[in-house]
Amino acid sequence: MVGPDQNWLTTEGFLEKIDENLNKVLKRVVELGDSKKTLTAADLPFIITDVLETSDTLRIELLNCSITSGYNLRATATIHLKIDSKEYHEAGSGNGGYDAFMSAIKKILKKTHLDAPELVDYQVRIPRGGKSSALTEAIITWQINGKRIQTIGIDSDQVISAVNATLKMLNLQLLQKNS
């Protein structure tokens, strides 16, 4: 919020913040390049959005995740998650990879007395002119306490991009709960 009590940045502070954000984006581009992902200029807006919307104070961290789906098979997910300093392992199944992931997440949330928000809308897109190896952007709209919140996740795998959007929402939810 902007107001009379707002801490304003000096010009030097503003430039330092720009450098900090550029370094975060560059680090993410290098990570994606090191993992042999093909990046194009059209991927940059997705990467920038993902990096700048990710909080440095994550309370929920995905340590490991295996999601399997197939034709005429029920999808399964096995996840290893850390909330604050406690680790959780859980498995779930569903009508697709993301549904299976959410089944496992909901089991962990129940153990930690947290509520899973209602998913309202789920969109996946790739950059214009992107190929099948392009980064995907998952945009998920949630209903939490009568408010709609939208989170965005980025990855070359569309299910993992939705997982990333979900983790952002869960971290947001924990930050709001404790403030």
Short mmCIF file of N, CA and C in Angstrom, two decimals:
data_model
loop_
_atom_site.label_atom_id
_atom_site.label_comp_id
_atom_site.label_asym_id
_atom_site.label_seq_id
_atom_site.Cartn_x
_atom_site.Cartn_y
_atom_site.Cartn_z
N MET A 1 0.83 -1.18 0.00
CA MET A 1 0.00 0.00 0.00
C MET A 1 0.88 1.24 0.00
N VAL A 2 0.41 2.23 -0.68
CA VAL A 2 1.13 3.49 -0.73
C VAL A 2 0.40 4.48 0.16
N GLY A 3 1.13 5.16 1.02
CA GLY A 3 0.52 6.12 1.92
C GLY A 3 1.58 6.93 2.62
N PRO A 4 1.19 7.76 3.56
CA PRO A 4 2.16 8.63 4.24
C PRO A 4 3.20 7.85 5.03
N ASP A 5 2.87 6.64 5.47
CA ASP A 5 3.82 5.84 6.23
C ASP A 5 4.69 4.95 5.35
N GLN A 6 4.52 5.05 4.02
CA GLN A 6 5.26 4.23 3.06
C GLN A 6 6.74 4.56 3.13
N ASN A 7 7.57 3.53 3.16
CA ASN A 7 9.01 3.73 3.08
C ASN A 7 9.38 3.88 1.62
N TRP A 8 9.77 5.07 1.21
CA TRP A 8 10.11 5.33 -0.18
C TRP A 8 11.58 5.03 -0.40
N LEU A 9 11.89 4.53 -1.59
CA LEU A 9 13.27 4.23 -1.93
C LEU A 9 13.97 5.48 -2.45
N THR A 10 15.22 5.60 -2.10
CA THR A 10 16.04 6.65 -2.71
C THR A 10 16.35 6.20 -4.13
N THR A 11 16.90 7.09 -4.93
CA THR A 11 17.29 6.72 -6.29
C THR A 11 18.28 5.58 -6.25
N GLU A 12 19.22 5.64 -5.34
CA GLU A 12 20.21 4.58 -5.21
C GLU A 12 19.53 3.27 -4.79
N GLY A 13 18.62 3.34 -3.85
CA GLY A 13 17.88 2.15 -3.41
C GLY A 13 17.05 1.55 -4.53
N PHE A 14 16.43 2.42 -5.33
CA PHE A 14 15.63 1.98 -6.46
C PHE A 14 16.50 1.24 -7.47
N LEU A 15 17.67 1.81 -7.78
CA LEU A 15 18.58 1.17 -8.73
C LEU A 15 19.11 -0.15 -8.19
N GLU A 16 19.36 -0.22 -6.89
CA GLU A 16 19.80 -1.47 -6.29
C GLU A 16 18.71 -2.53 -6.40
N LYS A 17 17.46 -2.13 -6.22
CA LYS A 17 16.33 -3.07 -6.34
C LYS A 17 16.21 -3.58 -7.77
N ILE A 18 16.43 -2.70 -8.76
CA ILE A 18 16.40 -3.12 -10.16
C ILE A 18 17.51 -4.15 -10.41
N ASP A 19 18.73 -3.86 -9.92
CA ASP A 19 19.84 -4.80 -10.08
C ASP A 19 19.53 -6.13 -9.42
N GLU A 20 18.95 -6.08 -8.23
CA GLU A 20 18.58 -7.31 -7.50
C GLU A 20 17.59 -8.13 -8.33
N ASN A 21 16.57 -7.48 -8.89
CA ASN A 21 15.57 -8.19 -9.69
C ASN A 21 16.16 -8.73 -10.98
N LEU A 22 17.04 -7.96 -11.62
CA LEU A 22 17.70 -8.44 -12.83
C LEU A 22 18.54 -9.68 -12.53
N ASN A 23 19.24 -9.67 -11.40
CA ASN A 23 20.05 -10.82 -11.01
C ASN A 23 19.19 -12.05 -10.74
N LYS A 24 18.00 -11.84 -10.14
CA LYS A 24 17.08 -12.96 -9.90
C LYS A 24 16.61 -13.56 -11.23
N VAL A 25 16.27 -12.70 -12.17
CA VAL A 25 15.81 -13.18 -13.48
C VAL A 25 16.95 -13.90 -14.20
N LEU A 26 18.14 -13.31 -14.19
CA LEU A 26 19.29 -13.94 -14.84
C LEU A 26 19.59 -15.30 -14.22
N LYS A 27 19.52 -15.39 -12.90
CA LYS A 27 19.77 -16.66 -12.22
C LYS A 27 18.77 -17.73 -12.68
N ARG A 28 17.50 -17.35 -12.82
CA ARG A 28 16.46 -18.30 -13.26
C ARG A 28 16.70 -18.72 -14.72
N VAL A 29 17.10 -17.77 -15.58
CA VAL A 29 17.40 -18.10 -16.98
C VAL A 29 18.56 -19.09 -17.04
N VAL A 30 19.60 -18.86 -16.24
CA VAL A 30 20.75 -19.76 -16.21
C VAL A 30 20.32 -21.14 -15.71
N GLU A 31 19.49 -21.19 -14.65
CA GLU A 31 19.00 -22.48 -14.14
C GLU A 31 18.25 -23.24 -15.22
N LEU A 32 17.38 -22.55 -15.94
CA LEU A 32 16.62 -23.21 -17.01
C LEU A 32 17.55 -23.65 -18.14
N GLY A 33 18.53 -22.82 -18.48
CA GLY A 33 19.49 -23.19 -19.51
C GLY A 33 20.33 -24.38 -19.10
N ASP A 34 20.76 -24.41 -17.84
CA ASP A 34 21.55 -25.52 -17.33
C ASP A 34 20.76 -26.83 -17.33
N SER A 35 19.43 -26.73 -17.22
CA SER A 35 18.62 -27.95 -17.22
C SER A 35 18.24 -28.35 -18.65
N LYS A 36 18.93 -27.75 -19.61
CA LYS A 36 18.78 -28.07 -21.04
C LYS A 36 17.43 -27.66 -21.61
N LYS A 37 16.78 -26.68 -20.99
CA LYS A 37 15.54 -26.15 -21.54
C LYS A 37 15.89 -25.20 -22.69
N THR A 38 15.12 -25.26 -23.75
CA THR A 38 15.30 -24.32 -24.85
C THR A 38 14.51 -23.07 -24.52
N LEU A 39 15.20 -21.94 -24.48
CA LEU A 39 14.55 -20.67 -24.14
C LEU A 39 14.53 -19.77 -25.36
N THR A 40 13.44 -19.03 -25.49
CA THR A 40 13.33 -18.05 -26.55
C THR A 40 13.01 -16.69 -25.93
N ALA A 41 13.09 -15.65 -26.73
CA ALA A 41 12.75 -14.31 -26.24
C ALA A 41 11.31 -14.26 -25.76
N ALA A 42 10.43 -15.07 -26.37
CA ALA A 42 9.03 -15.08 -25.96
C ALA A 42 8.85 -15.67 -24.56
N ASP A 43 9.82 -16.42 -24.06
CA ASP A 43 9.75 -17.00 -22.72
C ASP A 43 10.05 -15.95 -21.63
N LEU A 44 10.77 -14.89 -21.97
CA LEU A 44 11.22 -13.92 -20.96
C LEU A 44 10.09 -13.30 -20.15
N PRO A 45 8.97 -12.87 -20.75
CA PRO A 45 7.91 -12.32 -19.89
C PRO A 45 7.40 -13.33 -18.86
N PHE A 46 7.32 -14.61 -19.24
CA PHE A 46 6.89 -15.64 -18.29
C PHE A 46 7.90 -15.79 -17.16
N ILE A 47 9.17 -15.81 -17.51
CA ILE A 47 10.23 -15.96 -16.50
C ILE A 47 10.24 -14.76 -15.55
N ILE A 48 10.14 -13.56 -16.10
CA ILE A 48 10.15 -12.35 -15.28
C ILE A 48 8.97 -12.34 -14.32
N THR A 49 7.78 -12.66 -14.82
CA THR A 49 6.59 -12.72 -13.96
C THR A 49 6.78 -13.73 -12.85
N ASP A 50 7.28 -14.90 -13.20
CA ASP A 50 7.46 -15.96 -12.21
C ASP A 50 8.46 -15.55 -11.14
N VAL A 51 9.58 -15.01 -11.54
CA VAL A 51 10.64 -14.65 -10.59
C VAL A 51 10.20 -13.50 -9.68
N LEU A 52 9.59 -12.48 -10.25
CA LEU A 52 9.26 -11.31 -9.46
C LEU A 52 8.03 -11.51 -8.59
N GLU A 53 7.22 -12.53 -8.87
CA GLU A 53 6.06 -12.80 -8.03
C GLU A 53 6.35 -13.86 -6.98
N THR A 54 7.56 -14.38 -6.93
CA THR A 54 7.93 -15.40 -5.96
C THR A 54 8.55 -14.74 -4.75
N SER A 55 7.98 -15.02 -3.60
CA SER A 55 8.46 -14.42 -2.36
C SER A 55 9.77 -15.09 -1.92
N ASP A 56 10.63 -14.30 -1.30
CA ASP A 56 11.87 -14.84 -0.75
C ASP A 56 11.63 -15.54 0.58
N THR A 57 10.45 -15.38 1.16
CA THR A 57 10.14 -15.97 2.45
C THR A 57 9.10 -17.07 2.28
N LEU A 58 9.50 -18.14 1.61
CA LEU A 58 8.60 -19.26 1.38
C LEU A 58 8.51 -20.14 2.62
N ARG A 59 7.31 -20.41 3.07
CA ARG A 59 7.11 -21.29 4.22
C ARG A 59 6.79 -22.70 3.78
N ILE A 60 6.32 -22.85 2.54
CA ILE A 60 6.02 -24.17 1.99
C ILE A 60 6.95 -24.39 0.82
N GLU A 61 7.66 -25.51 0.87
CA GLU A 61 8.63 -25.81 -0.19
C GLU A 61 8.43 -27.24 -0.65
N LEU A 62 8.33 -27.43 -1.95
CA LEU A 62 8.22 -28.76 -2.53
C LEU A 62 9.62 -29.34 -2.65
N LEU A 63 9.89 -30.42 -1.94
CA LEU A 63 11.21 -31.03 -1.96
C LEU A 63 11.34 -32.07 -3.05
N ASN A 64 10.23 -32.78 -3.33
CA ASN A 64 10.25 -33.82 -4.34
C ASN A 64 8.82 -34.09 -4.78
N CYS A 65 8.66 -34.47 -6.02
CA CYS A 65 7.32 -34.72 -6.54
C CYS A 65 7.41 -35.68 -7.72
N SER A 66 6.57 -36.69 -7.72
CA SER A 66 6.46 -37.60 -8.85
C SER A 66 4.99 -37.68 -9.22
N ILE A 67 4.68 -37.34 -10.46
CA ILE A 67 3.31 -37.37 -10.94
C ILE A 67 3.27 -38.26 -12.18
N THR A 68 2.36 -39.23 -12.16
CA THR A 68 2.24 -40.17 -13.27
C THR A 68 0.81 -40.19 -13.76
N SER A 69 0.66 -40.09 -15.07
CA SER A 69 -0.67 -40.23 -15.66
C SER A 69 -0.54 -40.97 -16.98
N GLY A 70 -1.62 -41.55 -17.42
CA GLY A 70 -1.58 -42.29 -18.68
C GLY A 70 -2.97 -42.53 -19.21
N TYR A 71 -3.04 -43.03 -20.39
CA TYR A 71 -4.30 -43.32 -21.05
C TYR A 71 -4.96 -44.52 -20.37
N ASN A 72 -6.20 -44.36 -19.96
CA ASN A 72 -6.98 -45.39 -19.26
C ASN A 72 -6.35 -45.82 -17.94
N LEU A 73 -5.59 -44.94 -17.32
CA LEU A 73 -4.99 -45.20 -16.01
C LEU A 73 -5.33 -44.05 -15.08
N ARG A 74 -5.52 -44.33 -13.81
CA ARG A 74 -5.76 -43.27 -12.83
C ARG A 74 -4.41 -42.61 -12.52
N ALA A 75 -4.38 -41.30 -12.53
CA ALA A 75 -3.15 -40.56 -12.26
C ALA A 75 -2.80 -40.66 -10.77
N THR A 76 -1.51 -40.67 -10.50
CA THR A 76 -1.03 -40.72 -9.11
C THR A 76 0.04 -39.63 -8.90
N ALA A 77 0.14 -39.20 -7.67
CA ALA A 77 1.17 -38.23 -7.30
C ALA A 77 1.73 -38.61 -5.93
N THR A 78 3.03 -38.53 -5.80
CA THR A 78 3.72 -38.71 -4.53
C THR A 78 4.52 -37.45 -4.30
N ILE A 79 4.32 -36.82 -3.14
CA ILE A 79 5.00 -35.55 -2.88
C ILE A 79 5.73 -35.59 -1.54
N HIS A 80 6.79 -34.81 -1.48
CA HIS A 80 7.59 -34.60 -0.27
C HIS A 80 7.64 -33.08 -0.11
N LEU A 81 7.04 -32.59 0.96
CA LEU A 81 6.82 -31.16 1.15
C LEU A 81 7.35 -30.74 2.50
N LYS A 82 7.88 -29.52 2.57
CA LYS A 82 8.31 -28.98 3.86
C LYS A 82 7.47 -27.74 4.15
N ILE A 83 6.83 -27.74 5.32
CA ILE A 83 6.09 -26.57 5.79
C ILE A 83 6.81 -26.09 7.03
N ASP A 84 7.32 -24.86 6.96
CA ASP A 84 8.22 -24.32 7.97
C ASP A 84 9.38 -25.30 8.10
N SER A 85 9.58 -25.96 9.19
CA SER A 85 10.72 -26.88 9.29
C SER A 85 10.30 -28.34 9.33
N LYS A 86 9.00 -28.62 9.19
CA LYS A 86 8.51 -29.99 9.27
C LYS A 86 8.27 -30.55 7.88
N GLU A 87 8.73 -31.79 7.67
CA GLU A 87 8.58 -32.44 6.37
C GLU A 87 7.40 -33.41 6.37
N TYR A 88 6.75 -33.50 5.21
CA TYR A 88 5.59 -34.37 5.03
C TYR A 88 5.75 -35.15 3.73
N HIS A 89 5.32 -36.42 3.76
CA HIS A 89 5.26 -37.25 2.57
C HIS A 89 3.80 -37.67 2.40
N GLU A 90 3.32 -37.63 1.18
CA GLU A 90 1.93 -38.06 0.96
C GLU A 90 1.76 -38.47 -0.49
N ALA A 91 0.74 -39.28 -0.73
CA ALA A 91 0.40 -39.73 -2.08
C ALA A 91 -1.07 -39.46 -2.32
N GLY A 92 -1.43 -39.29 -3.57
CA GLY A 92 -2.81 -39.06 -3.94
C GLY A 92 -3.07 -39.58 -5.34
N SER A 93 -4.33 -39.69 -5.68
CA SER A 93 -4.70 -40.09 -7.04
C SER A 93 -5.83 -39.21 -7.51
N GLY A 94 -6.03 -39.16 -8.83
CA GLY A 94 -7.07 -38.30 -9.36
C GLY A 94 -7.31 -38.53 -10.83
N ASN A 95 -8.12 -37.64 -11.40
CA ASN A 95 -8.51 -37.75 -12.80
C ASN A 95 -7.44 -37.22 -13.76
N GLY A 96 -6.37 -36.74 -13.27
CA GLY A 96 -5.24 -36.23 -14.05
C GLY A 96 -4.11 -35.94 -13.09
N GLY A 97 -2.96 -35.58 -13.63
CA GLY A 97 -1.79 -35.34 -12.80
C GLY A 97 -1.99 -34.26 -11.76
N TYR A 98 -2.60 -33.15 -12.16
CA TYR A 98 -2.80 -32.06 -11.21
C TYR A 98 -3.82 -32.44 -10.14
N ASP A 99 -4.88 -33.13 -10.52
CA ASP A 99 -5.88 -33.59 -9.56
C ASP A 99 -5.25 -34.54 -8.53
N ALA A 100 -4.35 -35.40 -9.00
CA ALA A 100 -3.65 -36.30 -8.09
C ALA A 100 -2.75 -35.52 -7.13
N PHE A 101 -2.06 -34.51 -7.64
CA PHE A 101 -1.23 -33.64 -6.80
C PHE A 101 -2.08 -32.96 -5.73
N MET A 102 -3.23 -32.42 -6.15
CA MET A 102 -4.11 -31.73 -5.19
C MET A 102 -4.64 -32.70 -4.14
N SER A 103 -4.89 -33.94 -4.52
CA SER A 103 -5.34 -34.96 -3.56
C SER A 103 -4.29 -35.15 -2.47
N ALA A 104 -3.02 -35.24 -2.87
CA ALA A 104 -1.93 -35.41 -1.90
C ALA A 104 -1.77 -34.15 -1.04
N ILE A 105 -1.83 -32.97 -1.67
CA ILE A 105 -1.71 -31.70 -0.93
C ILE A 105 -2.79 -31.57 0.12
N LYS A 106 -4.02 -31.91 -0.26
CA LYS A 106 -5.15 -31.78 0.68
C LYS A 106 -4.95 -32.67 1.90
N LYS A 107 -4.35 -33.83 1.72
CA LYS A 107 -4.07 -34.71 2.86
C LYS A 107 -3.07 -34.06 3.81
N ILE A 108 -2.05 -33.42 3.25
CA ILE A 108 -1.06 -32.72 4.09
C ILE A 108 -1.70 -31.53 4.78
N LEU A 109 -2.49 -30.76 4.05
CA LEU A 109 -3.15 -29.58 4.64
C LEU A 109 -4.05 -30.00 5.80
N LYS A 110 -4.73 -31.13 5.65
CA LYS A 110 -5.60 -31.62 6.73
C LYS A 110 -4.77 -31.92 7.98
N LYS A 111 -3.60 -32.53 7.80
CA LYS A 111 -2.72 -32.85 8.93
C LYS A 111 -2.24 -31.59 9.64
N THR A 112 -2.10 -30.50 8.88
CA THR A 112 -1.57 -29.26 9.44
C THR A 112 -2.67 -28.26 9.80
N HIS A 113 -3.91 -28.70 9.71
CA HIS A 113 -5.08 -27.88 10.05
C HIS A 113 -5.19 -26.63 9.18
N LEU A 114 -4.80 -26.77 7.92
CA LEU A 114 -4.95 -25.69 6.95
C LEU A 114 -6.05 -26.08 5.96
N ASP A 115 -6.77 -25.09 5.47
CA ASP A 115 -7.83 -25.34 4.51
C ASP A 115 -7.30 -25.17 3.09
N ALA A 116 -7.76 -26.05 2.21
CA ALA A 116 -7.43 -25.91 0.80
C ALA A 116 -8.42 -24.93 0.18
N PRO A 117 -7.93 -23.92 -0.50
CA PRO A 117 -8.86 -22.97 -1.12
C PRO A 117 -9.57 -23.61 -2.31
N GLU A 118 -10.65 -22.99 -2.70
CA GLU A 118 -11.44 -23.49 -3.83
C GLU A 118 -10.82 -23.01 -5.15
N LEU A 119 -10.58 -23.95 -6.05
CA LEU A 119 -10.09 -23.62 -7.38
C LEU A 119 -11.27 -23.13 -8.21
N VAL A 120 -11.16 -21.93 -8.79
CA VAL A 120 -12.25 -21.33 -9.55
C VAL A 120 -11.99 -21.43 -11.05
N ASP A 121 -10.72 -21.21 -11.46
CA ASP A 121 -10.38 -21.24 -12.88
C ASP A 121 -8.94 -21.69 -13.02
N TYR A 122 -8.66 -22.39 -14.14
CA TYR A 122 -7.34 -22.96 -14.39
C TYR A 122 -7.05 -22.77 -15.87
N GLN A 123 -6.00 -22.02 -16.18
CA GLN A 123 -5.62 -21.79 -17.57
C GLN A 123 -4.16 -22.14 -17.77
N VAL A 124 -3.84 -22.70 -18.92
CA VAL A 124 -2.46 -22.99 -19.28
C VAL A 124 -2.21 -22.37 -20.64
N ARG A 125 -1.07 -21.71 -20.78
CA ARG A 125 -0.73 -21.15 -22.08
C ARG A 125 0.77 -21.19 -22.30
N ILE A 126 1.15 -21.10 -23.58
CA ILE A 126 2.55 -21.01 -23.95
C ILE A 126 2.75 -19.68 -24.67
N PRO A 127 3.99 -19.21 -24.78
CA PRO A 127 4.21 -17.95 -25.48
C PRO A 127 3.76 -18.06 -26.93
N ARG A 128 3.33 -16.95 -27.48
CA ARG A 128 2.94 -16.90 -28.88
C ARG A 128 4.10 -17.40 -29.74
N GLY A 129 3.80 -18.31 -30.64
CA GLY A 129 4.84 -18.87 -31.51
C GLY A 129 5.67 -19.93 -30.83
N GLY A 130 5.30 -20.30 -29.60
CA GLY A 130 6.05 -21.31 -28.86
C GLY A 130 5.91 -22.69 -29.46
N LYS A 131 6.85 -23.53 -29.17
CA LYS A 131 6.84 -24.90 -29.66
C LYS A 131 6.48 -25.83 -28.49
N SER A 132 6.44 -27.12 -28.74
CA SER A 132 6.07 -28.06 -27.68
C SER A 132 7.08 -28.05 -26.53
N SER A 133 8.29 -27.55 -26.77
CA SER A 133 9.30 -27.48 -25.70
C SER A 133 9.28 -26.15 -24.97
N ALA A 134 8.32 -25.28 -25.31
CA ALA A 134 8.26 -23.94 -24.70
C ALA A 134 7.89 -24.01 -23.23
N LEU A 135 8.22 -22.96 -22.50
CA LEU A 135 7.76 -22.83 -21.13
C LEU A 135 6.24 -22.69 -21.15
N THR A 136 5.59 -23.21 -20.14
CA THR A 136 4.14 -23.04 -20.02
C THR A 136 3.86 -22.20 -18.79
N GLU A 137 2.78 -21.45 -18.89
CA GLU A 137 2.34 -20.60 -17.79
C GLU A 137 0.98 -21.11 -17.34
N ALA A 138 0.86 -21.45 -16.08
CA ALA A 138 -0.43 -21.85 -15.50
C ALA A 138 -0.93 -20.68 -14.67
N ILE A 139 -2.15 -20.26 -14.98
CA ILE A 139 -2.79 -19.18 -14.24
C ILE A 139 -3.99 -19.78 -13.52
N ILE A 140 -3.94 -19.78 -12.20
CA ILE A 140 -5.01 -20.40 -11.42
C ILE A 140 -5.69 -19.33 -10.58
N THR A 141 -7.01 -19.31 -10.63
CA THR A 141 -7.80 -18.39 -9.82
C THR A 141 -8.41 -19.19 -8.67
N TRP A 142 -8.27 -18.67 -7.47
CA TRP A 142 -8.72 -19.33 -6.25
C TRP A 142 -9.75 -18.47 -5.54
N GLN A 143 -10.61 -19.12 -4.78
CA GLN A 143 -11.57 -18.42 -3.92
C GLN A 143 -11.12 -18.67 -2.48
N ILE A 144 -10.76 -17.59 -1.78
CA ILE A 144 -10.30 -17.70 -0.39
C ILE A 144 -11.04 -16.65 0.43
N ASN A 145 -11.80 -17.10 1.40
CA ASN A 145 -12.53 -16.18 2.29
C ASN A 145 -13.31 -15.12 1.51
N GLY A 146 -14.00 -15.53 0.47
CA GLY A 146 -14.81 -14.61 -0.31
C GLY A 146 -14.04 -13.74 -1.29
N LYS A 147 -12.72 -13.90 -1.36
CA LYS A 147 -11.90 -13.12 -2.29
C LYS A 147 -11.32 -14.04 -3.36
N ARG A 148 -11.18 -13.49 -4.55
CA ARG A 148 -10.53 -14.24 -5.62
C ARG A 148 -9.07 -13.82 -5.71
N ILE A 149 -8.21 -14.81 -5.74
CA ILE A 149 -6.77 -14.58 -5.82
C ILE A 149 -6.25 -15.39 -7.01
N GLN A 150 -5.37 -14.77 -7.78
CA GLN A 150 -4.80 -15.44 -8.95
C GLN A 150 -3.31 -15.65 -8.72
N THR A 151 -2.84 -16.87 -9.00
CA THR A 151 -1.41 -17.15 -8.93
C THR A 151 -0.95 -17.71 -10.26
N ILE A 152 0.33 -17.52 -10.54
CA ILE A 152 0.92 -17.94 -11.81
C ILE A 152 2.12 -18.82 -11.53
N GLY A 153 2.23 -19.92 -12.25
CA GLY A 153 3.38 -20.80 -12.17
C GLY A 153 3.98 -20.99 -13.54
N ILE A 154 5.28 -21.19 -13.60
CA ILE A 154 6.00 -21.34 -14.85
C ILE A 154 6.85 -22.60 -14.80
N ASP A 155 6.82 -23.37 -15.88
CA ASP A 155 7.71 -24.52 -16.04
C ASP A 155 7.56 -25.03 -17.46
N SER A 156 8.47 -25.87 -17.91
CA SER A 156 8.32 -26.46 -19.24
C SER A 156 7.25 -27.55 -19.23
N ASP A 157 6.93 -28.07 -18.05
CA ASP A 157 5.89 -29.08 -17.89
C ASP A 157 4.63 -28.39 -17.38
N GLN A 158 3.52 -28.56 -18.09
CA GLN A 158 2.31 -27.81 -17.72
C GLN A 158 1.76 -28.21 -16.36
N VAL A 159 1.90 -29.47 -15.96
CA VAL A 159 1.41 -29.87 -14.64
C VAL A 159 2.27 -29.23 -13.55
N ILE A 160 3.57 -29.22 -13.74
CA ILE A 160 4.47 -28.60 -12.76
C ILE A 160 4.26 -27.09 -12.70
N SER A 161 3.92 -26.46 -13.82
CA SER A 161 3.63 -25.03 -13.75
C SER A 161 2.39 -24.79 -12.88
N ALA A 162 1.39 -25.68 -12.95
CA ALA A 162 0.22 -25.57 -12.09
C ALA A 162 0.58 -25.86 -10.63
N VAL A 163 1.48 -26.80 -10.42
CA VAL A 163 1.97 -27.10 -9.07
C VAL A 163 2.65 -25.86 -8.50
N ASN A 164 3.48 -25.19 -9.30
CA ASN A 164 4.15 -23.97 -8.85
C ASN A 164 3.15 -22.87 -8.49
N ALA A 165 2.10 -22.72 -9.30
CA ALA A 165 1.07 -21.72 -9.00
C ALA A 165 0.36 -22.07 -7.69
N THR A 166 0.14 -23.35 -7.44
CA THR A 166 -0.51 -23.80 -6.21
C THR A 166 0.36 -23.52 -5.00
N LEU A 167 1.65 -23.80 -5.12
CA LEU A 167 2.57 -23.54 -4.00
C LEU A 167 2.63 -22.05 -3.68
N LYS A 168 2.58 -21.19 -4.70
CA LYS A 168 2.54 -19.75 -4.45
C LYS A 168 1.28 -19.38 -3.67
N MET A 169 0.16 -19.97 -4.06
CA MET A 169 -1.10 -19.67 -3.37
C MET A 169 -1.03 -20.13 -1.92
N LEU A 170 -0.50 -21.32 -1.67
CA LEU A 170 -0.41 -21.83 -0.30
C LEU A 170 0.50 -20.95 0.56
N ASN A 171 1.62 -20.50 -0.02
CA ASN A 171 2.50 -19.58 0.71
C ASN A 171 1.81 -18.25 0.99
N LEU A 172 1.07 -17.75 0.01
CA LEU A 172 0.29 -16.52 0.22
C LEU A 172 -0.72 -16.70 1.35
N GLN A 173 -1.39 -17.84 1.33
CA GLN A 173 -2.40 -18.13 2.34
C GLN A 173 -1.78 -18.15 3.74
N LEU A 174 -0.61 -18.76 3.87
CA LEU A 174 0.08 -18.80 5.17
C LEU A 174 0.53 -17.41 5.60
N LEU A 175 1.01 -16.61 4.66
CA LEU A 175 1.42 -15.24 5.00
C LEU A 175 0.24 -14.42 5.49
N GLN A 176 -0.91 -14.56 4.81
CA GLN A 176 -2.11 -13.81 5.22
C GLN A 176 -2.65 -14.30 6.56
N LYS A 177 -2.54 -15.60 6.81
CA LYS A 177 -3.05 -16.17 8.06
C LYS A 177 -2.26 -15.65 9.26
N ASN A 178 -0.97 -15.44 9.05
CA ASN A 178 -0.11 -15.01 10.17
C ASN A 178 0.06 -13.50 10.27
N SER A 179 -0.63 -12.74 9.41
CA SER A 179 -0.45 -11.29 9.50
C SER A 179 -1.66 -10.63 10.14
#
